[in-house]
Structures are given as structure tokens and as C-alpha cells.
PDB file of C-alpha atoms in Angstrom:
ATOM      1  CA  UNK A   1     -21.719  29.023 -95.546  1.00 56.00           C
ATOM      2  CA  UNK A   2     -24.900  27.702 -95.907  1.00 74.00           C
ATOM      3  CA  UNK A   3     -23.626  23.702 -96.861  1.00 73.00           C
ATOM      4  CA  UNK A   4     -21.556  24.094 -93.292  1.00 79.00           C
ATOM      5  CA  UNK A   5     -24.543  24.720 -91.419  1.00 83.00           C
ATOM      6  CA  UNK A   6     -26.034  21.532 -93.101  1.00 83.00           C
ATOM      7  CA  UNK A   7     -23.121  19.786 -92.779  1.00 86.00           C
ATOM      8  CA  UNK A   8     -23.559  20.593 -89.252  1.00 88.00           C
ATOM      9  CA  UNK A   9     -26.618  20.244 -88.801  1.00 90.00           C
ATOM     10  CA  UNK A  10     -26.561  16.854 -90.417  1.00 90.00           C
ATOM     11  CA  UNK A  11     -23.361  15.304 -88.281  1.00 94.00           C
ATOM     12  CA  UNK A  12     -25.036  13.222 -85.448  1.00 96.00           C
ATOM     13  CA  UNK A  13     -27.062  11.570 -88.349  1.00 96.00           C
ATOM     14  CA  UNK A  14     -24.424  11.009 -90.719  1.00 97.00           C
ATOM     15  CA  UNK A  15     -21.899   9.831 -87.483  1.00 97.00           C
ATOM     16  CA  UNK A  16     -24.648   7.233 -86.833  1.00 97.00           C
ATOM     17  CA  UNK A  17     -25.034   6.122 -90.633  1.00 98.00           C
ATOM     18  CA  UNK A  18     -21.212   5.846 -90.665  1.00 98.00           C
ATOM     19  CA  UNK A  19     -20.831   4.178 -87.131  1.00 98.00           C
ATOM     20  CA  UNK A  20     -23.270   1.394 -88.096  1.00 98.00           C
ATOM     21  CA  UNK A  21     -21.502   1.009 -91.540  1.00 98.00           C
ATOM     22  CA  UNK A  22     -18.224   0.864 -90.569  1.00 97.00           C
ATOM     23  CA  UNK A  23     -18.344  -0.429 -86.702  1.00 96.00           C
ATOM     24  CA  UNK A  24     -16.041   1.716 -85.255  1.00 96.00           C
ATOM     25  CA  UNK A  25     -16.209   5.462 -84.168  1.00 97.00           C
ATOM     26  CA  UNK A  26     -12.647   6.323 -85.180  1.00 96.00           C
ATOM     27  CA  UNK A  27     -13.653   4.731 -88.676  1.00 96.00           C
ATOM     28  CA  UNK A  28     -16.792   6.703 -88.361  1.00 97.00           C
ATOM     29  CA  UNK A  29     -15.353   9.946 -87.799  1.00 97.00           C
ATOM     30  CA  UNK A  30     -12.798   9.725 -90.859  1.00 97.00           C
ATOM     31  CA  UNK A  31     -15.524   8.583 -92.846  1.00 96.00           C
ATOM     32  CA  UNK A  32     -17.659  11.796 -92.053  1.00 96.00           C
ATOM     33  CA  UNK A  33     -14.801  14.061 -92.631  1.00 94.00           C
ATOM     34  CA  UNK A  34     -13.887  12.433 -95.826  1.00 93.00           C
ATOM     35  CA  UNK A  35     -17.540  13.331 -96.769  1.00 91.00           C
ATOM     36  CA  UNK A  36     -17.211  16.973 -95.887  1.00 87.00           C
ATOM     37  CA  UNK A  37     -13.744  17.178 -98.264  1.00 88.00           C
ATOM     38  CA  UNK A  38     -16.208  15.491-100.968  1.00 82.00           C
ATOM     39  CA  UNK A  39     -18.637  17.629-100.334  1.00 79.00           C
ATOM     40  CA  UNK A  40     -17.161  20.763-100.139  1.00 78.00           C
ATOM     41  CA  UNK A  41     -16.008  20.543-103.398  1.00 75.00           C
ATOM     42  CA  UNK A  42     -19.208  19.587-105.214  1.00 68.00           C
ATOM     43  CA  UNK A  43     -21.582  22.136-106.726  1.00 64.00           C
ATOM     44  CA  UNK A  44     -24.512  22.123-103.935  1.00 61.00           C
ATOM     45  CA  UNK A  45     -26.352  24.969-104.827  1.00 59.00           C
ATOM     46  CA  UNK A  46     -29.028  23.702-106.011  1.00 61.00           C
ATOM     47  CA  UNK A  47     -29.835  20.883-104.078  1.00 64.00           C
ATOM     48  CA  UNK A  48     -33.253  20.446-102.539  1.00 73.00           C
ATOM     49  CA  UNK A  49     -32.953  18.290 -99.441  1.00 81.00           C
ATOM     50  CA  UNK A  50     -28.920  18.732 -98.400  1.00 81.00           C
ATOM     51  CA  UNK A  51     -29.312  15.999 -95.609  1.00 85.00           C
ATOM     52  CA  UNK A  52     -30.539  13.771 -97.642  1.00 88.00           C
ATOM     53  CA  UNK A  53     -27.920  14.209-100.520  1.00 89.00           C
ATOM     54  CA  UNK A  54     -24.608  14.642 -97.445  1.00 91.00           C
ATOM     55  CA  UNK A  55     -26.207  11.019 -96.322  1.00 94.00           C
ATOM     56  CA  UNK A  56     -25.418   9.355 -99.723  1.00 94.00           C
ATOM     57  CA  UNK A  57     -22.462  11.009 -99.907  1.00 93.00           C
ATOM     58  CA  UNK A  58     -21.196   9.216 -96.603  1.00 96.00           C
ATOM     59  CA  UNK A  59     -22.409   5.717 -97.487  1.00 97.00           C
ATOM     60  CA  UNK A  60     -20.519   5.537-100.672  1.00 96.00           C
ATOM     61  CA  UNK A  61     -17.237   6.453 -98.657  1.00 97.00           C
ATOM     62  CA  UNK A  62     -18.296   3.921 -96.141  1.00 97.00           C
ATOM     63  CA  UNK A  63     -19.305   1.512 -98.917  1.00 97.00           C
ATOM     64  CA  UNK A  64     -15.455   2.015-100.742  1.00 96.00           C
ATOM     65  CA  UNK A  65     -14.019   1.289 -97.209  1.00 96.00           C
ATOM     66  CA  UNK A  66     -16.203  -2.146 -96.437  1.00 96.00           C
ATOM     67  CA  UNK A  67     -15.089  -3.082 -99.928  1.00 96.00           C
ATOM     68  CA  UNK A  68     -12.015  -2.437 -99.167  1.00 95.00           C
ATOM     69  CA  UNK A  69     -12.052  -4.532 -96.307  1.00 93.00           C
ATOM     70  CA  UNK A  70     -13.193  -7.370 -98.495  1.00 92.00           C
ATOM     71  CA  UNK A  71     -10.788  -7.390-101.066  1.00 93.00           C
ATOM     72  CA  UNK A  72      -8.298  -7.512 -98.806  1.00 92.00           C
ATOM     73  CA  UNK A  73     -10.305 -10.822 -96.583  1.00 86.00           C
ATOM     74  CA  UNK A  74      -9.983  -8.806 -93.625  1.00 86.00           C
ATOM     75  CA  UNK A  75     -12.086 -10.215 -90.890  1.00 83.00           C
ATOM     76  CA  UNK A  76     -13.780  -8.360 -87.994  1.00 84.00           C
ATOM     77  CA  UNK A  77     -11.397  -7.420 -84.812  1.00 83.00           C
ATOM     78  CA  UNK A  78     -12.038  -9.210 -81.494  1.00 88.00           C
ATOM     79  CA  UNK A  79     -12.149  -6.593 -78.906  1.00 93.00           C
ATOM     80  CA  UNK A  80      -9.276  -7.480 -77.668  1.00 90.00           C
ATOM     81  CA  UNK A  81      -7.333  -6.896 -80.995  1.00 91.00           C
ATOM     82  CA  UNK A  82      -7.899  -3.392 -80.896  1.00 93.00           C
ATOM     83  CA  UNK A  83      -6.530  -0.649 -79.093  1.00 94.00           C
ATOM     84  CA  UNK A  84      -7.685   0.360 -75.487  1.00 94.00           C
ATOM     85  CA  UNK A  85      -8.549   4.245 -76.489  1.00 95.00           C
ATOM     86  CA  UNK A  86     -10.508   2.805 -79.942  1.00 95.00           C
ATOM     87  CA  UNK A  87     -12.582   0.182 -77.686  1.00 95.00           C
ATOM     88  CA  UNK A  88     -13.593   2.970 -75.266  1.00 96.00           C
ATOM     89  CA  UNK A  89     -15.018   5.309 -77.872  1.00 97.00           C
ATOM     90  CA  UNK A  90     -16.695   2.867 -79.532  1.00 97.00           C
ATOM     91  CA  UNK A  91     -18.447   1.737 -75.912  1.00 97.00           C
ATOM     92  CA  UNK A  92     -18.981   4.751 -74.886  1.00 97.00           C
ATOM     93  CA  UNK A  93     -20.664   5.667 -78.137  1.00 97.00           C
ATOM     94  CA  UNK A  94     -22.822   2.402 -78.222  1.00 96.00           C
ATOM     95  CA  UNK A  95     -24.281   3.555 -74.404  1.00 96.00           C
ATOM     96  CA  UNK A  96     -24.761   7.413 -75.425  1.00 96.00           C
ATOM     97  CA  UNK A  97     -26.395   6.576 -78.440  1.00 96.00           C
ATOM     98  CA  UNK A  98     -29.067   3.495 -76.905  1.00 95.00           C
ATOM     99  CA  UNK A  99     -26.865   1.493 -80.404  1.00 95.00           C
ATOM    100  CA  UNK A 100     -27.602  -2.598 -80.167  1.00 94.00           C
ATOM    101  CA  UNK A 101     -24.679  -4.584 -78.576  1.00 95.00           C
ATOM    102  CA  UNK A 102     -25.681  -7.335 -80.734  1.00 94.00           C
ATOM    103  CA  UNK A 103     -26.934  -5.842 -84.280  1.00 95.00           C
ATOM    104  CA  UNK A 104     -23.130  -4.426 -84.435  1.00 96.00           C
ATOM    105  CA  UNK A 105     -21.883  -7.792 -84.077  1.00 95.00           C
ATOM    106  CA  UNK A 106     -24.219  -9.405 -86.435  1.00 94.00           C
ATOM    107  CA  UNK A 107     -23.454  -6.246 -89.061  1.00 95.00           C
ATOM    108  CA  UNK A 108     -19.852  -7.336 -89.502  1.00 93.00           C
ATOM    109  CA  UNK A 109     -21.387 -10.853 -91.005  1.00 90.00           C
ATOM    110  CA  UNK A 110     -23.064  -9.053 -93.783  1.00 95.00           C
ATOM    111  CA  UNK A 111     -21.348  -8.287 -97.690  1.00 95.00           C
ATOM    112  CA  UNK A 112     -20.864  -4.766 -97.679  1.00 97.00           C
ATOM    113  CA  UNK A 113     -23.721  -4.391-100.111  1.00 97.00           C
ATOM    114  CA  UNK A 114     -26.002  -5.815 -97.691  1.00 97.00           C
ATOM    115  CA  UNK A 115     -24.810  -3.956 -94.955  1.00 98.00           C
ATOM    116  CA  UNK A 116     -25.565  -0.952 -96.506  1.00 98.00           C
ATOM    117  CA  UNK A 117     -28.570  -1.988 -97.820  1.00 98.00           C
ATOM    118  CA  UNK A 118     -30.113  -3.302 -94.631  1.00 98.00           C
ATOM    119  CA  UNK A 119     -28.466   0.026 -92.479  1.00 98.00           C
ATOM    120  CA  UNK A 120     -29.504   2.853 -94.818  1.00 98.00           C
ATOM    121  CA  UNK A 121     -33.438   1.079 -95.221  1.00 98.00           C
ATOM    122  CA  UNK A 122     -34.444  -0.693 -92.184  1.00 97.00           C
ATOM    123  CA  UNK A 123     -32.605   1.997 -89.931  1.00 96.00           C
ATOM    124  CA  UNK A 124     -32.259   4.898 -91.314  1.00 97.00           C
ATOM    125  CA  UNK A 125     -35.725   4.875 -93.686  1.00 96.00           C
ATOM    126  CA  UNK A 126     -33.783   5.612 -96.811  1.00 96.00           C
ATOM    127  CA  UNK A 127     -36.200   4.737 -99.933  1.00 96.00           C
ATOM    128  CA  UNK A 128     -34.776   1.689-101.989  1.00 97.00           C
ATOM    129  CA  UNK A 129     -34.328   4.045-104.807  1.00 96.00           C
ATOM    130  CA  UNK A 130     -31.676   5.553-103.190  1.00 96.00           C
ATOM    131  CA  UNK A 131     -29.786   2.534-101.579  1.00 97.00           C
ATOM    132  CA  UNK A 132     -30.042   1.330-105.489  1.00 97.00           C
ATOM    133  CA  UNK A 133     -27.891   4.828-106.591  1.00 96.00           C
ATOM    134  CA  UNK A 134     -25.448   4.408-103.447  1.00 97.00           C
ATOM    135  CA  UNK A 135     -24.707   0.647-104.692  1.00 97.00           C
ATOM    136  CA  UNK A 136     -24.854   1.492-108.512  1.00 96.00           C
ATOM    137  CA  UNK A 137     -27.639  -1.340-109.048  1.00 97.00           C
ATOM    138  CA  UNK A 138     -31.277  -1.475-109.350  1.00 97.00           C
ATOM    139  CA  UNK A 139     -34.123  -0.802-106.335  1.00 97.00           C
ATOM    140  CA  UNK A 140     -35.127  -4.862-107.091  1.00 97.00           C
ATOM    141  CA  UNK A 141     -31.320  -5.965-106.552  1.00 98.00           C
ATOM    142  CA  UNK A 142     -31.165  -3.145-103.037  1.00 98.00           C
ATOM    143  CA  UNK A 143     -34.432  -4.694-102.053  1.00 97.00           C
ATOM    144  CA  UNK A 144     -32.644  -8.060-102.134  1.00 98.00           C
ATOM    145  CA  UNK A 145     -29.393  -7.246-100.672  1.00 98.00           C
ATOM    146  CA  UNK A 146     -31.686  -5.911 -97.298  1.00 97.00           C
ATOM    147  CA  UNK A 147     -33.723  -9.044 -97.327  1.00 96.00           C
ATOM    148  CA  UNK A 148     -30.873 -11.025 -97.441  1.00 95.00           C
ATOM    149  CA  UNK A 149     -29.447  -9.225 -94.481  1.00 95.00           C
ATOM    150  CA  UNK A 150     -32.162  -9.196 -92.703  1.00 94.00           C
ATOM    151  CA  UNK A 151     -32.594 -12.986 -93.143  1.00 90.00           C
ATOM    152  CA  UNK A 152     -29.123 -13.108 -91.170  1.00 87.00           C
ATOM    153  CA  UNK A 153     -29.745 -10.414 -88.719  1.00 89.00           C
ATOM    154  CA  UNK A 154     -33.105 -11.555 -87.573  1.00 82.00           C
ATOM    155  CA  UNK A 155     -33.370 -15.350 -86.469  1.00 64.00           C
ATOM    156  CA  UNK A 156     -36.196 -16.748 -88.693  1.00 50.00           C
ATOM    157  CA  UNK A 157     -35.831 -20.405 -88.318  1.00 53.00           C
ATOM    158  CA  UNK A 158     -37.990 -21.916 -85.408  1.00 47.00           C
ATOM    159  CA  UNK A 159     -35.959 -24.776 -85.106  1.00 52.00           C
ATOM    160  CA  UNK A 160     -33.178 -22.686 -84.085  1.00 46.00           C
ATOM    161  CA  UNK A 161     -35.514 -21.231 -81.406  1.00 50.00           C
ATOM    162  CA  UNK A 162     -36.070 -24.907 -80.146  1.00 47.00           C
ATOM    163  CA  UNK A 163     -32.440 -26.014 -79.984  1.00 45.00           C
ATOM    164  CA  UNK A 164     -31.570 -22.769 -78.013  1.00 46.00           C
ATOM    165  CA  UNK A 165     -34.465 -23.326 -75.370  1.00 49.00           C
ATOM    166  CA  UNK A 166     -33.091 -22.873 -71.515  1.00 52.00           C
ATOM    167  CA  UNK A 167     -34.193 -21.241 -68.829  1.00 66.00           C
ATOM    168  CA  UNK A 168     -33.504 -17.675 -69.243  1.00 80.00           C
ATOM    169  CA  UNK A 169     -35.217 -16.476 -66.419  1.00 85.00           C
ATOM    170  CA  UNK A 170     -32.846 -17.995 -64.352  1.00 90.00           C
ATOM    171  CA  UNK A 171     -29.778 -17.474 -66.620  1.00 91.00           C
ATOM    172  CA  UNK A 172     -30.603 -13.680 -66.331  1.00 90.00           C
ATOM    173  CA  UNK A 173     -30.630 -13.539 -62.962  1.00 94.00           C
ATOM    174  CA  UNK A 174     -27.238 -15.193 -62.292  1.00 95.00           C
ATOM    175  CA  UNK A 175     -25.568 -13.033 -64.853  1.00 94.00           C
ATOM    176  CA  UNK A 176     -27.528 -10.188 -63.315  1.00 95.00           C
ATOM    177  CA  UNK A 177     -25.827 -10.954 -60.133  1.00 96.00           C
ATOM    178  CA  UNK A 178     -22.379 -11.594 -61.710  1.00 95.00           C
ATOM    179  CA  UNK A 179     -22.542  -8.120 -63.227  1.00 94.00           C
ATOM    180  CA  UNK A 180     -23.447  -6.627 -59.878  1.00 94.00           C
ATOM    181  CA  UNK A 181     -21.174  -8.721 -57.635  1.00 93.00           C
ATOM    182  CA  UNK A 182     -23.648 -10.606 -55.449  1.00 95.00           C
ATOM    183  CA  UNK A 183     -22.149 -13.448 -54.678  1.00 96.00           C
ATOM    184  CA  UNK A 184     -24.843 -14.757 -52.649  1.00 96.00           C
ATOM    185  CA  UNK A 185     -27.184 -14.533 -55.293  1.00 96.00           C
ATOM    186  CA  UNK A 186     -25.031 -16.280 -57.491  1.00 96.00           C
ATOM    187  CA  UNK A 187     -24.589 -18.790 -54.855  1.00 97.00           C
ATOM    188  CA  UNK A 188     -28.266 -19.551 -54.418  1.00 97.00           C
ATOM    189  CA  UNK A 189     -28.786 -19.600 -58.221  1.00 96.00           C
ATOM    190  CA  UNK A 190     -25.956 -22.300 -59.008  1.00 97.00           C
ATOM    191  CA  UNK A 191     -25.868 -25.949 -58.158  1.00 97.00           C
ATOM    192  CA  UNK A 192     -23.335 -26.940 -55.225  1.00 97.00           C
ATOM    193  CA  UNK A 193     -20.808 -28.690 -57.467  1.00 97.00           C
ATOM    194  CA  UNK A 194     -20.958 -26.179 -60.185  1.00 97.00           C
ATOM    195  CA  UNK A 195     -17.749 -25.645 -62.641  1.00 97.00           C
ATOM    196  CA  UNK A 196     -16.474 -22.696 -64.585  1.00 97.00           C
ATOM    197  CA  UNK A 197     -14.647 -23.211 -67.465  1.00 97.00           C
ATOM    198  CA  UNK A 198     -12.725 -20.698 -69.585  1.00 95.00           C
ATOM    199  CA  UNK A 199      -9.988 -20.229 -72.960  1.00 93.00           C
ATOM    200  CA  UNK A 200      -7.083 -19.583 -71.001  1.00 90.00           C
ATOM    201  CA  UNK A 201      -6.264 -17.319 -73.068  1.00 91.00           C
ATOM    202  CA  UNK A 202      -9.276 -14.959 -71.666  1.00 92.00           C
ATOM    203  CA  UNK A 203      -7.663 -15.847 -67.945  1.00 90.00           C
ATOM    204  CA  UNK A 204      -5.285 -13.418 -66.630  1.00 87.00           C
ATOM    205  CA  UNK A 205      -1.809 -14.855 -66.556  1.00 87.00           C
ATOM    206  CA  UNK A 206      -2.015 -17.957 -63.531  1.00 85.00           C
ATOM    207  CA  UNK A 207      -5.662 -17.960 -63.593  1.00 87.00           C
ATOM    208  CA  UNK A 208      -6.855 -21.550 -63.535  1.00 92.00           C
ATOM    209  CA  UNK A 209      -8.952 -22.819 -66.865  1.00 94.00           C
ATOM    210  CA  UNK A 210     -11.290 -24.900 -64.473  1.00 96.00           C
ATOM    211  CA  UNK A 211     -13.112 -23.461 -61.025  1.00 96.00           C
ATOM    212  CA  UNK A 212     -15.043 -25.913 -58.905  1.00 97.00           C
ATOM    213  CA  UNK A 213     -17.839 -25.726 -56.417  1.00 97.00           C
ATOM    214  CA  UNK A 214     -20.423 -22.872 -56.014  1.00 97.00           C
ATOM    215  CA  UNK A 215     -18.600 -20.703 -54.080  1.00 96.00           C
ATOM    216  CA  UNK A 216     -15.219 -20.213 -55.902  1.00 96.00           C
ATOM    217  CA  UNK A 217     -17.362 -20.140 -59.326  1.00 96.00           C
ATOM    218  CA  UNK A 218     -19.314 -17.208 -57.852  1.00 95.00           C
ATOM    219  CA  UNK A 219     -16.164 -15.883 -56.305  1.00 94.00           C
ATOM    220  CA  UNK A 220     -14.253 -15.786 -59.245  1.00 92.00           C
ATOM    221  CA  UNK A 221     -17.144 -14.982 -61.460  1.00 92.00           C
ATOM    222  CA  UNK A 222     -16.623 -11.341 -60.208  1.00 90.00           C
ATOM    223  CA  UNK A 223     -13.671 -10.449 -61.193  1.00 88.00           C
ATOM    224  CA  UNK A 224     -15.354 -10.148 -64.555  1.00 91.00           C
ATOM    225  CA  UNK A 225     -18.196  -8.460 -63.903  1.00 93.00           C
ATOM    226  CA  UNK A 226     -17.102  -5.298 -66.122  1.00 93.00           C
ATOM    227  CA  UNK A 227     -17.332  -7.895 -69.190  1.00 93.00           C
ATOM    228  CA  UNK A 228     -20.307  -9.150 -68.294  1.00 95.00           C
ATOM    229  CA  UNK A 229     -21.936  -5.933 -68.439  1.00 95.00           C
ATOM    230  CA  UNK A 230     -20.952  -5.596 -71.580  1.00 96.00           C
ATOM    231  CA  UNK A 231     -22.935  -8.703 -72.672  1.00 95.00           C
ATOM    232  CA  UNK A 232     -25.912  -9.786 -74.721  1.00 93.00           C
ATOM    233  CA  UNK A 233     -27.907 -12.419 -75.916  1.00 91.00           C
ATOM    234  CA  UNK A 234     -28.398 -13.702 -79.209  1.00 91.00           C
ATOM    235  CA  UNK A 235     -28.232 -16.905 -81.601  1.00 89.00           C
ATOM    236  CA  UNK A 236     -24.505 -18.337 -80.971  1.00 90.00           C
ATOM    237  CA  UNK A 237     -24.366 -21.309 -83.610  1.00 86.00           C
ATOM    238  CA  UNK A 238     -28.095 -21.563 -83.051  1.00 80.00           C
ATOM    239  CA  UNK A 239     -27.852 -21.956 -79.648  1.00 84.00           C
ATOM    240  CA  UNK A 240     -28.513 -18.903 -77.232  1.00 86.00           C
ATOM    241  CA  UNK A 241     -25.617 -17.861 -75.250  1.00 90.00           C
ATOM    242  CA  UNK A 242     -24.628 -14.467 -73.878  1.00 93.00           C
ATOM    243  CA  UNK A 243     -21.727 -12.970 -76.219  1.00 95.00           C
ATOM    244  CA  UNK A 244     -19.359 -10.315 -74.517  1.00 96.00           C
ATOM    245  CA  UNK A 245     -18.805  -7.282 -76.978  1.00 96.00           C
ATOM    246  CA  UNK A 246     -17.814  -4.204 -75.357  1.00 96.00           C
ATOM    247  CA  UNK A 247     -18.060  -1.280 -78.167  1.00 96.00           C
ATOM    248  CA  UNK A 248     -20.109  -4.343 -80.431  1.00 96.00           C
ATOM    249  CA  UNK A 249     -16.496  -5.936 -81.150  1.00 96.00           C
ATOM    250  CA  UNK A 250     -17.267  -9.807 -79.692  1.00 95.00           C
ATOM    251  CA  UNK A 251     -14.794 -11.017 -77.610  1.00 95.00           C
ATOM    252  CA  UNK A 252     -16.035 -14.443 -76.053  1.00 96.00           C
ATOM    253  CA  UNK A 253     -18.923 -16.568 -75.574  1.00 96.00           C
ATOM    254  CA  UNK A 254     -20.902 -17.527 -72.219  1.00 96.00           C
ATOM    255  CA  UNK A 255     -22.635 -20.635 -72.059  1.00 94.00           C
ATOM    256  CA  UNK A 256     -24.303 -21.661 -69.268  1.00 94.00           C
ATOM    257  CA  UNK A 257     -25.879 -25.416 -68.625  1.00 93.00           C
ATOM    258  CA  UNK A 258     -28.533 -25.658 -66.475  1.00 93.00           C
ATOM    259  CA  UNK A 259     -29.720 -29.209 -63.824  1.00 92.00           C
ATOM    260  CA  UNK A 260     -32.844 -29.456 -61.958  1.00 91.00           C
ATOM    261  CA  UNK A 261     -33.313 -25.463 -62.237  1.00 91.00           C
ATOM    262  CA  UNK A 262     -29.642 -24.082 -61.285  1.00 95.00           C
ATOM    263  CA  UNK A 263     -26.595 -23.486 -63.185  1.00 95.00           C
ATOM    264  CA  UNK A 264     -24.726 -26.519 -63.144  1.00 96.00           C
ATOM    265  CA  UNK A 265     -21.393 -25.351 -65.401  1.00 96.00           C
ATOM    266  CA  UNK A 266     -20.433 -22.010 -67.063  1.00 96.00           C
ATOM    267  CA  UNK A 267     -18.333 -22.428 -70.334  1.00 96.00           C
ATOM    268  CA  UNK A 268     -16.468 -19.393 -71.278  1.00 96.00           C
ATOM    269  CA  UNK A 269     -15.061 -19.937 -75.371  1.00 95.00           C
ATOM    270  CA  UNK A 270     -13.438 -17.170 -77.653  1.00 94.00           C
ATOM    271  CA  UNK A 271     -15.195 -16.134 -80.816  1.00 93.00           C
ATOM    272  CA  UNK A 272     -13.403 -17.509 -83.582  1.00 89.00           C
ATOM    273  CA  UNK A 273     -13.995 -16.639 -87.129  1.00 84.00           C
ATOM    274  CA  UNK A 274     -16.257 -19.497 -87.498  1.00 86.00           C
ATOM    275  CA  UNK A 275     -18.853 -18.135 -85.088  1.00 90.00           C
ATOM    276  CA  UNK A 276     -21.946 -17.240 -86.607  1.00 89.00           C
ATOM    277  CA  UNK A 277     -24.637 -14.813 -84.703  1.00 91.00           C
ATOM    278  CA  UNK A 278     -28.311 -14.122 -85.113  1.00 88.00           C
ATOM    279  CA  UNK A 279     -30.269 -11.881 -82.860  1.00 86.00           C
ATOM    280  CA  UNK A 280     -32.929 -12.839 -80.876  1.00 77.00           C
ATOM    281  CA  UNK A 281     -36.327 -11.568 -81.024  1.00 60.00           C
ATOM    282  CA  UNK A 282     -35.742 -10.491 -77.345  1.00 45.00           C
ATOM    283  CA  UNK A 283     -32.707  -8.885 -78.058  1.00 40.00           C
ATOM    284  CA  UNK A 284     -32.386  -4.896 -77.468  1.00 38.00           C
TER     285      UNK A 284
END
């Protein structure tokens, strides 16, 4: 009785180990439960800090399944690959729980030894001893794997900085008004011969691939204002660019050119498998 009142006690922090380890909540919850069935079994009597020891036990299961994944050169879903009821739990869990749109997506670019290196440490405050006994290597190697992560979370190169300078300010407040559906605002924000341009295969079916002229651009724009809610910025190819990832699953990139001061063309592309991401230092 008393490990189920750990267990218990312990689930909202082991759900958000296994959430940022795996990506998904469905995975997540699996992953937990599989922990409890190892747990249950084990000979816990003794053990001094039961959170501490039900946290390791959830990161190796999490750690066999992003192997797993790699053997088998699975890359990361596009939102729109997965089902409907998966990509609202996993949004739904990314707003309750204040989780960064953009770390998930840059967490599915790491080797599942960094991953687990960089989630357990610089999130979670696990010591590197520990990490080293969940990955079956030393503390120097763990304290490798995180720096290597966070080399590729966090954008260290100011060059890339450079090459992504625009004006956010006013890039903000157009997608601001996008997201809320003022089209005037839009409108004042955007040059008068303005052009959208989207993958068709983003479009619904009939949708044109190229909008012209302030108005219709604005017009159209908010039809997808749900998506651009779920947005964020971050390092797109070391450029910035808003990424849409509802539930931290990317789905497409928005770039937006600027001329004297107003947006002069919005590019909408899909995220292939050769997009690489970085966050931004002003990232949430």
C-alpha cells in the first residue's frame, strides 16, 4: 500500500518526465503504467527516496521506447499524421501544463541518449550520477550527451542570430491579429500588393496556392487563425520563422518578408524531414 501512494503521489511528475521523453501523452501514459507493472514487482521496501527511484524507473522505459524508435529510423509525426483524439491530448496537455511549443519540437531532433540526458538534468534537476545509471554509462559521458543537446536546443551561434534579423515587432503584431481575426489590423500592417503563398497541400481542397493584395491576404489569413495560435518562434534553418505545432508535433512553417516596414509576402512551407529547429532566446 504504501508504494501506491508514492506511485500516486509521484504521477504528475513522472507523466511530465515521460511526456517530454516520449512527445506524446498517449505514449506518456503507457509509459507510466508500464512503470507501475515494473515497479510493482520490484522489492521497494527499503528504498529511501521512492520518487526519486519510480523516476528512473520511467526513463529507462521511455529510453527502450526512443531506442526503439531509432532502430527502426522512425522519424517524428507531422501533426497532421496523427490522429485527431492523440493531437488534442497532447495540446491540451502542452496548455494545462505551461510545456514549450517549441522545446517539444526541438526534443524530437535529439539521440535518445541526449534527450534523456538533457530532459532528466536541465528540467527535471536529476544529478548526472543518475542520468549516467539510467543510460548505463559514466556521469562524464551523461554530462556530454546534455551538452550536446543543449548545443542543439539552445541557438548559440550569433551568426545565426544575424541572418534571422527582421522586424519582429511588427511580425508579432500581424500574426497577433491573424490569430484574433482583425482584419483591419492586418490590413494596416501589410503592404497593398501583399501575397500569400502556401503548400497546397496545407490548402483545403480548391483553395488557391497564391492570394494577392492586402485585403484577400488578410481575408483569407483567418480562416487559419486556430493554427496560428498554435504557433511559435524559433531558429527555422537559421532563419526565424513562426513554426505551427499544435500538441509540439510541427506541421508547417510561416515566413513572413517584410518592405519599407510592412509585410510584403507570407510564405506558408511544410516541415519536411530536413528541417532543422533551434529555439530562440525569446522563445517561451
Amino acid at each position: 500500500m504504501e508504494l501506491v501512494r508514492e506511485f500516486e503521489a509521484a504521477r504528475p511528475q513522472l507523466m511530465a518526465v515521460a511526456f517530454r521523453l516520449l512527445g506524446s501523452v498517449h505514449d506518456a501514459e503507457d509509459a507510466v503504467q508500464s512503470s507501475w507493472i515494473k515497479a510493482a514487482s520490484a522489492d521497494s521496501d527499503s528504498l529511501r527516496n521512492p520518487a526519486a527511484w519510480l523516476t528512473t524507473v520511467v526513463s529507462r522505459v521511455c529510453l527502450d521506447r526512443l531506442r526503439m524508435r531509432a532502430r527502426r529510423h522512425e522519424e517524428p509525426l507531422r501533426a497532421d499524421e496523427l490522429p485527431a483524439e492523440e493531437l488534442t491530448a497532447d495540446e491540451r496537455y502542452l496548455r494545462r501544463e505551461r510545456v514549450s511549443r517549441a522545446l517539444m519540437v526541438v526534443l524530437d531532433a535529439l539521440t535518445p541518449a541526449q534527450r534523456v540526458a538533457y530532459v532528466l538534468h536541465d528540467l527535471f534537476d536529476v544529478p548526472f550520477r543518475d542520468v549516467a545509471r539510467i543510460l548505463a554509462i559514466s556521469p562524464d559521458s551523461a554530462k556530454k550527451h546534455a551538452s550536446r543537446a543543449r548545443t542543439r536546443v539552445e541557438s548559440t551561434d550569433p551568426a545565426a542570430h544575424r541572418a534571422a534579423a527582421v522586424d519582429t515587432a511588427v511580425v508579432e503584431a500581424f500574426l497577433a491579429a491573424a490569430a484574433g481575426g482583425d482584419i483591419d489590423r492586418m490590413i494596416a500592417l501589410m503592404a497593398d500588393d501583399c501575397v500569400r503563398i502556401a503548400d497546397g497541400t496545407l490548402l483545403p481542397s480548391g483553395a488557391p496556392a497564391v492570394v494577392r493584395g492586402a485585403r484577400a491576404v488578410a481575408e483569407e489569413t483567418t480562416q487559419f487563425a486556430e493554427r496560428i495560435r498554435v504557433s511559435t518562434w524559433m531558429l527555422v534553418n537559421e532563419c526565424q520563422a513562426h513554426v505551427i505545432a499544435p500538441g509540439g508535433h510541427p506541421l508547417a512553417i510561416i515566413n513572413i518578408a517584410m518592405r519599407s516596414n510592412q509585410v510584403s509576402q507570407v510564405t506558408v512551407t511544410r516541415v519536411t524531414a530536413q528541417t532543422t529547429f533551434a529555439l530562440l532566446s525569446t522563445t517561451s
